[in-house]
CSV table of C-alpha atoms and ligand atoms in Angstrom, one decimal:
chain,number,residue,atom,x,y,z
A,28,MET,CA,134.6,80.7,74.1
A,29,LYS,CA,133.3,81.6,77.6
A,30,SER,CA,129.7,82.7,77.6
A,31,VAL,CA,127.1,83.6,80.2
A,32,THR,CA,123.3,84.1,79.9
A,33,GLY,CA,120.6,85.6,82.1
A,34,ARG,CA,117.1,87.0,82.1
A,35,VAL,CA,116.2,90.4,83.6
A,36,TYR,CA,112.5,91.3,84.2
A,37,CYS,CA,110.9,94.7,83.6
A,38,SER,CA,110.2,97.2,86.3
A,39,SER,CA,107.7,99.9,87.2
A,40,ALA,CA,109.2,102.8,89.1
A,41,ASN,CA,107.6,105.7,91.1
A,42,ILE,CA,105.2,103.4,93.0
A,43,GLY,CA,102.8,105.8,94.7
A,44,SER,CA,104.8,108.7,96.0
A,45,GLY,CA,108.1,106.9,95.8
A,46,PHE,CA,109.6,109.0,93.0
A,47,ASP,CA,113.1,107.8,92.2
A,48,SER,CA,112.8,105.4,95.1
A,49,PHE,CA,110.1,102.7,95.1
A,50,GLY,CA,110.1,100.2,92.3
A,51,ILE,CA,108.5,96.8,91.4
A,52,CYS,CA,110.1,94.1,89.4
A,53,HIS,CA,107.4,92.1,87.6
A,54,SER,CA,107.0,89.3,85.1
A,55,ALA,CA,105.1,90.7,82.1
A,56,PHE,CA,108.1,91.6,80.0
A,57,PHE,CA,111.8,90.6,80.2
A,58,SER,CA,115.1,90.9,78.5
A,59,ASP,CA,117.3,87.8,77.8
A,60,GLY,CA,121.0,88.5,77.5
A,61,ASN,CA,124.0,86.5,76.3
A,62,LEU,CA,127.6,87.8,76.8
A,63,SER,CA,130.7,86.0,75.5
A,64,ILE,CA,134.4,86.6,75.2
A,65,THR,CA,135.2,86.0,71.5
A,66,GLU,CA,138.9,86.9,71.9
A,67,GLU,CA,141.0,87.4,75.0
A,68,GLN,CA,143.4,90.0,73.4
A,69,GLY,CA,142.5,93.6,73.2
A,70,PRO,CA,141.7,96.4,72.6
A,71,LEU,CA,138.2,96.2,74.0
A,72,LYS,CA,135.7,95.6,71.2
A,73,ILE,CA,132.0,94.8,71.6
A,74,ASP,CA,129.8,93.3,68.9
A,75,PHE,CA,126.2,94.0,69.8
A,76,ARG,CA,123.0,92.5,68.5
A,77,SER,CA,119.4,93.0,69.6
A,78,ASN,CA,116.0,92.1,68.4
A,79,LEU,CA,115.0,95.7,68.9
A,80,ASN,CA,115.9,98.5,66.6
A,81,ASP,CA,114.6,101.4,68.7
A,82,PHE,CA,118.1,102.6,69.7
A,83,ASP,CA,121.6,103.1,68.3
A,84,MET,CA,123.3,99.7,68.0
A,85,LEU,CA,126.7,101.2,68.3
A,86,GLU,CA,126.2,103.1,71.5
A,87,ASN,CA,123.4,102.4,73.9
A,88,SER,CA,122.8,102.0,77.6
A,89,ALA,CA,123.8,98.3,77.6
A,90,LEU,CA,127.1,99.2,76.0
A,91,ALA,CA,127.7,102.2,78.2
A,92,VAL,CA,127.6,99.9,81.3
A,93,ILE,CA,130.0,97.4,79.7
A,94,ARG,CA,132.5,100.1,78.7
A,95,LYS,CA,132.5,101.6,82.3
A,96,ILE,CA,133.1,98.2,83.9
A,97,ALA,CA,135.8,97.3,81.3
A,98,GLU,CA,137.5,100.6,82.0
A,99,ASP,CA,137.5,100.2,85.8
A,100,PHE,CA,138.7,96.6,85.7
A,101,GLU,CA,141.1,97.0,82.8
A,102,ILE,CA,139.2,94.4,80.6
A,103,ILE,CA,140.4,94.5,77.0
A,104,SER,CA,138.8,91.4,75.5
A,105,HIS,CA,136.7,91.2,72.4
A,106,LEU,CA,133.1,90.7,73.6
A,107,SER,CA,129.8,89.8,72.0
A,108,LEU,CA,126.5,90.9,73.6
A,109,GLU,CA,123.1,89.8,72.4
A,110,LEU,CA,119.9,91.1,73.9
A,111,ASN,CA,116.4,89.8,73.1
A,112,SER,CA,113.9,91.9,74.9
A,113,THR,CA,110.1,91.8,75.1
A,114,ILE,CA,110.1,95.1,77.1
A,115,PRO,CA,108.5,97.8,75.0
A,116,VAL,CA,111.0,100.7,74.7
A,117,GLY,CA,110.1,104.1,76.1
A,118,MET,CA,106.8,103.0,77.6
A,119,GLY,CA,107.6,103.3,81.4
A,120,LEU,CA,108.6,99.7,82.0
A,121,GLY,CA,112.3,100.2,82.5
A,122,SER,CA,113.6,98.9,79.1
A,123,SER,CA,116.9,100.8,79.3
A,124,GLY,CA,117.2,99.9,83.0
A,125,ALA,CA,116.8,96.2,82.3
A,126,ALA,CA,119.4,96.3,79.5
A,127,SER,CA,121.8,98.1,81.9
A,128,VAL,CA,121.2,95.5,84.6
A,129,SER,CA,121.8,92.8,82.1
A,130,SER,CA,125.2,94.2,81.2
A,131,SER,CA,126.2,94.7,84.8
A,132,VAL,CA,125.2,91.2,86.0
A,133,LEU,CA,126.6,89.4,82.9
A,134,MET,CA,130.0,91.3,83.1
A,135,ASN,CA,130.2,90.4,86.8
A,136,GLU,CA,129.6,86.7,86.0
A,137,LEU,CA,131.7,86.5,82.9
A,138,PHE,CA,134.8,88.0,84.5
A,139,SER,CA,134.1,86.6,88.1
A,140,LEU,CA,134.3,90.1,89.5
A,141,ASP,CA,132.5,89.2,92.7
A,142,LEU,CA,130.7,92.6,92.7
A,143,PRO,CA,128.4,93.3,95.7
A,144,VAL,CA,124.8,94.1,94.8
A,145,ASN,CA,125.4,97.9,95.4
A,146,GLU,CA,128.1,97.9,92.8
A,147,ILE,CA,125.9,96.0,90.3
A,148,ILE,CA,123.3,98.7,90.7
A,149,LYS,CA,125.9,101.6,90.6
A,150,TYR,CA,127.3,100.3,87.3
A,151,ALA,CA,123.8,99.7,85.8
A,152,SER,CA,123.0,103.4,86.6
A,153,TYR,CA,125.6,104.5,84.0
A,154,GLY,CA,123.2,103.0,81.4
A,155,GLU,CA,120.3,104.9,82.8
A,156,ASN,CA,122.3,108.1,82.7
A,157,PHE,CA,123.1,107.3,79.0
A,158,ALA,CA,119.5,106.8,78.2
A,159,SER,CA,117.9,109.6,80.2
A,160,GLY,CA,120.6,112.0,81.4
A,161,SER,CA,120.1,111.1,85.0
A,162,PHE,CA,121.5,108.3,87.2
A,163,HIS,CA,118.1,107.5,88.7
A,164,LEU,CA,118.3,104.2,90.5
A,165,ASP,CA,114.7,103.0,91.0
A,166,ASN,CA,114.4,100.9,87.8
A,167,VAL,CA,117.8,99.3,88.0
A,168,THR,CA,117.4,98.5,91.7
A,169,ALA,CA,114.0,96.9,91.1
A,170,SER,CA,115.3,94.7,88.2
A,171,THR,CA,118.4,93.8,90.2
A,172,ILE,CA,117.0,92.8,93.6
A,173,GLY,CA,113.4,92.1,92.6
A,174,ASN,CA,109.9,92.3,94.2
A,175,PHE,CA,109.2,95.7,95.8
A,176,SER,CA,112.4,97.7,96.2
A,177,ALA,CA,113.2,101.0,97.9
A,178,VAL,CA,116.2,103.3,97.4
A,179,PHE,CA,116.6,105.2,100.6
A,180,SER,CA,119.8,107.1,99.7
A,181,GLU,CA,122.1,107.3,96.7
A,182,SER,CA,125.4,108.0,98.3
A,183,PRO,CA,126.0,105.9,100.2
A,184,LEU,CA,123.6,103.6,98.4
A,185,ARG,CA,121.0,102.3,100.8
A,186,ILE,CA,118.5,99.9,99.3
A,187,ARG,CA,116.1,97.3,100.6
A,188,LYS,CA,113.8,94.6,99.1
A,189,PHE,CA,110.4,93.9,100.5
A,190,ASP,CA,108.3,90.9,99.5
A,191,ILE,CA,105.0,91.7,98.0
A,192,PRO,CA,102.1,90.0,99.8
A,193,GLU,CA,101.2,86.7,98.0
A,194,ASN,CA,97.7,87.7,97.0
A,195,ILE,CA,98.8,90.8,95.1
A,196,GLY,CA,99.1,90.8,91.3
A,197,PHE,CA,99.2,93.4,88.6
A,198,ILE,CA,97.9,94.3,85.2
A,199,SER,CA,100.3,96.2,83.0
A,200,ILE,CA,98.4,98.6,80.8
A,201,VAL,CA,100.5,100.1,78.0
A,202,PRO,CA,99.0,102.8,75.7
A,203,GLN,CA,101.0,102.8,72.5
A,204,ILE,CA,102.3,106.4,72.7
A,205,ILE,CA,105.7,106.6,71.2
A,206,ALA,CA,108.0,109.5,72.2
A,207,ARG,CA,111.7,110.0,71.8
A,208,ASN,CA,113.7,110.4,75.0
A,209,LYS,CA,110.5,110.2,77.0
A,210,THR,CA,112.0,109.8,80.5
A,211,GLN,CA,114.4,112.7,79.9
A,212,GLU,CA,111.6,114.9,78.6
A,213,ASN,CA,109.2,114.0,81.4
A,214,ARG,CA,111.8,114.8,84.0
A,215,LYS,CA,111.7,118.3,82.7
A,216,LEU,CA,108.0,118.6,83.7
A,217,LEU,CA,108.8,118.2,87.4
A,218,PRO,CA,108.3,121.3,89.6
A,219,GLU,CA,111.3,123.0,91.3
A,220,MET,CA,109.2,124.1,94.3
A,221,ILE,CA,106.4,122.2,96.0
A,222,PRO,CA,103.9,123.5,98.5
A,223,PHE,CA,104.6,122.2,102.0
A,224,LYS,CA,101.1,120.6,102.3
A,225,LYS,CA,101.7,118.5,99.3
A,226,VAL,CA,105.0,117.3,100.6
A,227,VAL,CA,103.4,116.3,103.9
A,228,ARG,CA,100.7,114.4,102.1
A,229,ASN,CA,103.2,112.6,99.9
A,230,ILE,CA,105.2,111.5,102.9
A,231,ASN,CA,102.0,110.1,104.4
A,232,PHE,CA,101.3,108.2,101.2
A,233,SER,CA,104.8,106.6,100.9
A,234,ASN,CA,104.8,105.6,104.6
A,235,SER,CA,101.4,104.1,104.2
A,236,LEU,CA,102.4,102.2,101.1
A,237,LEU,CA,105.5,100.7,102.7
A,238,ALA,CA,103.6,99.8,105.8
A,239,GLY,CA,100.9,98.2,103.6
A,240,ILE,CA,103.4,96.1,101.7
A,241,ILE,CA,105.1,94.9,104.8
A,242,THR,CA,101.9,94.1,106.7
A,243,GLY,CA,99.6,93.1,103.8
A,244,ASP,CA,97.1,95.8,105.0
A,245,ARG,CA,94.9,96.5,101.9
A,246,ASP,CA,93.6,99.8,103.1
A,247,LEU,CA,97.2,101.1,103.8
A,248,MET,CA,98.3,100.0,100.3
A,249,GLU,CA,95.2,101.6,98.7
A,250,TYR,CA,95.8,104.9,100.4
A,251,GLY,CA,99.5,104.8,99.8
A,252,LEU,CA,99.2,104.4,96.0
A,253,ASP,CA,98.7,108.1,95.6
A,254,ASP,CA,100.9,110.9,94.6
A,255,GLN,CA,100.2,114.7,94.7
A,256,ILE,CA,103.4,115.8,93.0
A,257,VAL,CA,105.1,113.9,90.2
A,258,GLU,CA,102.0,112.2,88.7
A,259,GLN,CA,100.1,115.5,88.8
A,260,ALA,CA,102.9,117.2,86.9
A,261,ARG,CA,103.0,114.6,84.2
A,262,MET,CA,99.3,114.0,83.9
A,263,ILE,CA,99.0,116.8,81.4
A,264,LYS,CA,100.6,114.4,78.9
A,265,TYR,CA,98.5,111.4,79.9
A,266,ASP,CA,94.9,112.5,80.1
A,267,PHE,CA,93.6,108.9,80.1
A,268,LEU,CA,95.1,108.3,83.6
A,269,VAL,CA,92.0,109.5,85.5
A,270,ASP,CA,89.6,107.4,83.4
A,271,VAL,CA,91.8,104.3,83.5
A,272,ARG,CA,92.1,104.6,87.3
A,273,SER,CA,88.4,104.9,87.8
A,274,ILE,CA,87.7,101.9,85.6
A,275,CYS,CA,90.1,99.8,87.7
A,276,LYS,CA,88.8,101.1,91.0
A,277,ARG,CA,85.2,100.5,90.2
A,278,ASN,CA,86.2,96.9,89.5
A,279,ASN,CA,87.8,96.7,93.0
A,280,ALA,CA,91.4,97.1,92.0
A,281,ILE,CA,93.5,98.2,95.0
A,282,GLY,CA,94.9,101.1,92.9
A,283,LEU,CA,96.7,102.2,89.8
A,284,ILE,CA,99.9,104.1,89.3
A,285,LEU,CA,101.6,105.7,86.3
A,286,SER,CA,104.5,103.3,85.7
A,287,GLY,CA,107.8,105.2,85.8
A,288,ALA,CA,107.5,108.2,83.6
A,289,GLY,CA,104.6,106.7,81.7
A,290,PRO,CA,102.6,106.2,79.5
A,291,ALA,CA,102.3,102.6,80.9
A,292,MET,CA,100.2,102.1,84.1
A,293,LEU,CA,100.3,99.4,86.7
A,294,CYS,CA,97.1,98.3,88.2
A,295,PHE,CA,97.3,96.5,91.6
A,296,THR,CA,94.9,93.6,92.0
A,297,ASP,CA,93.9,91.0,94.6
A,298,ASP,CA,91.2,88.3,95.0
A,299,ARG,CA,88.5,91.0,95.3
A,300,THR,CA,89.4,92.5,91.9
A,301,ASP,CA,87.3,91.7,88.8
A,302,LYS,CA,90.1,91.4,86.4
A,303,GLY,CA,88.0,90.1,83.5
A,304,GLN,CA,85.7,93.1,83.7
A,305,ILE,CA,88.7,95.5,83.9
A,306,ARG,CA,90.0,94.0,80.6
A,307,LYS,CA,86.6,94.4,79.0
A,308,ASP,CA,86.1,97.9,80.2
A,309,LEU,CA,89.6,99.0,79.2
A,310,THR,CA,89.3,97.5,75.7
A,311,HIS,CA,86.1,99.4,75.2
A,312,TYR,CA,87.6,102.6,76.6
A,313,PHE,CA,90.7,102.6,74.5
A,314,GLN,CA,88.7,101.7,71.4
A,315,SER,CA,86.4,104.6,72.0
A,316,ARG,CA,89.5,106.9,72.1
A,317,GLU,CA,91.0,105.2,69.1
A,318,LEU,CA,94.2,104.6,71.0
A,319,ASP,CA,96.1,101.3,70.6
A,320,PHE,CA,97.1,99.6,73.9
A,321,ILE,CA,98.4,96.3,75.2
A,322,MET,CA,97.5,94.8,78.5
A,323,ALA,CA,99.3,91.9,80.3
A,324,ASP,CA,98.8,90.1,83.6
A,325,SER,CA,101.9,90.4,85.7
A,326,TYR,CA,103.3,89.1,89.0
A,327,PRO,CA,106.1,90.1,91.3
A,328,SER,CA,109.4,88.7,90.0
A,329,ALA,CA,112.8,87.9,91.4
A,330,GLY,CA,115.7,90.2,90.6
A,331,ALA,CA,118.5,89.3,88.2
A,332,TYR,CA,121.1,89.4,90.9
A,333,GLU,CA,119.4,87.0,93.3
A,334,ARG,CA,118.7,84.4,90.7
A,335,ASN,CA,122.4,84.1,89.8
B,530,ADP,N1,119.8,99.0,75.4
B,530,ADP,C1,118.7,99.8,75.5
B,530,ADP,N2,117.5,99.3,75.7
B,530,ADP,C2,116.4,100.1,75.7
B,530,ADP,N3,116.4,101.4,75.5
B,530,ADP,C3,117.6,102.0,75.3
B,530,ADP,C4,118.8,101.2,75.3
B,530,ADP,N4,119.8,102.0,75.0
B,530,ADP,C5,119.3,103.3,74.9
B,530,ADP,N5,118.0,103.2,75.0
B,530,ADP,C6,117.1,104.4,74.9
B,530,ADP,O1,116.5,104.6,76.1
B,530,ADP,C7,115.2,105.2,75.9
B,530,ADP,C8,114.2,104.3,76.7
B,530,ADP,O2,114.5,104.5,78.0
B,530,ADP,P1,113.5,105.4,78.8
B,530,ADP,O3,113.2,106.7,78.1
B,530,ADP,O4,114.1,105.4,80.2
B,530,ADP,O5,112.2,104.5,78.7
B,530,ADP,P2,111.7,103.2,79.5
B,530,ADP,O6,112.6,103.0,80.6
B,530,ADP,O7,110.3,103.7,79.9
B,530,ADP,O8,111.6,102.1,78.5
B,530,ADP,C9,114.9,105.1,74.4
B,530,ADP,O9,115.1,106.5,74.0
B,530,ADP,C10,116.0,104.3,73.9
B,530,ADP,O10,116.4,104.7,72.6
B,531,LIG,N1,112.0,107.8,88.5
B,531,LIG,C1,112.1,107.8,87.0
B,531,LIG,C2,111.6,106.5,86.5
B,531,LIG,C3,111.6,106.4,85.0
B,531,LIG,O1,111.1,105.2,84.6
B,531,LIG,P1,110.9,104.8,83.1
B,531,LIG,O2,110.6,103.3,83.1
B,531,LIG,O3,109.8,105.6,82.5
B,531,LIG,O4,112.2,105.1,82.4
B,531,LIG,C4,111.4,109.0,86.5
B,531,LIG,O5,110.2,109.1,86.8
B,531,LIG,O6,111.9,109.9,85.8
């Protein structure tokens, strides 16, 4: 029985103003996958097992990716896929994206398809479309290529990885707010039209963030971790965001973003940041609001494609 395994790390999308573009792959949570051929002869059949029961075991984003690849490459074997994930589902940490990347990378390896990285990402996006009704590429790109990733255009796909300066770390802050089809629903909150001034400011923020990541300039990163459009549209659902940001900033964090479509947040830290005090202050804050949350230190992580 031929079998392949691999780990895919979680991702935070929409870094600063980089909606559907900038992503970070980080180490706090991950998904371990195992894919095997149980019988060479068809028709295609996939046995699926997962430690999570948050989604349909018979049809989910991981299976959507396998089916698409199998269709394109005329694969008709009996397969078995097992995913063991620590990524909380629907919290803004790219759980469906990681499952999709897992399928894409494992199919590539199991059948020696020799897919270039852009094809791995394109196939993974079928899983995102299954989960959220949109082919957004930011989470799957981050989990595939790692570190700080940017999607510059979808067709043709232009992507690039940037190494995050060594002194930068993160705290993943995850309020336990459970909502069905969260990303799909939160995409409906986005405005159709945007005042010109806000667009100009957001362009400034994203340029500043990218320049800060490349040069390690703290001030450019700090300024660049802002967003006048998407975050503001979604903030009505996440009223803790302003308070959590101010707790992090008063303890010298570089900044804080809403991770993906929320409710998770990603706090950017460096040697100046008092992480211990942030943990204490956040525990006190969420207790006072009677809102459960989890918090985990996290570091930039390599992508699933480059580790293979
Ligand atoms: N294999 C999968 N892993 C995780 N979530 C999946 C999977 N397949 C489908 N989903 C669905 O995707 C949704 C989670 O994805 P999404 O809303 O994008 O949240 P997030 O990316 O923040 O975890 C849930 O509704 C879940 O049921
Ligand atoms: N760009 C997407 C990112 C969704 O990330 P998720 O981890 O919340 O699924 C969006 O903002 O809709």
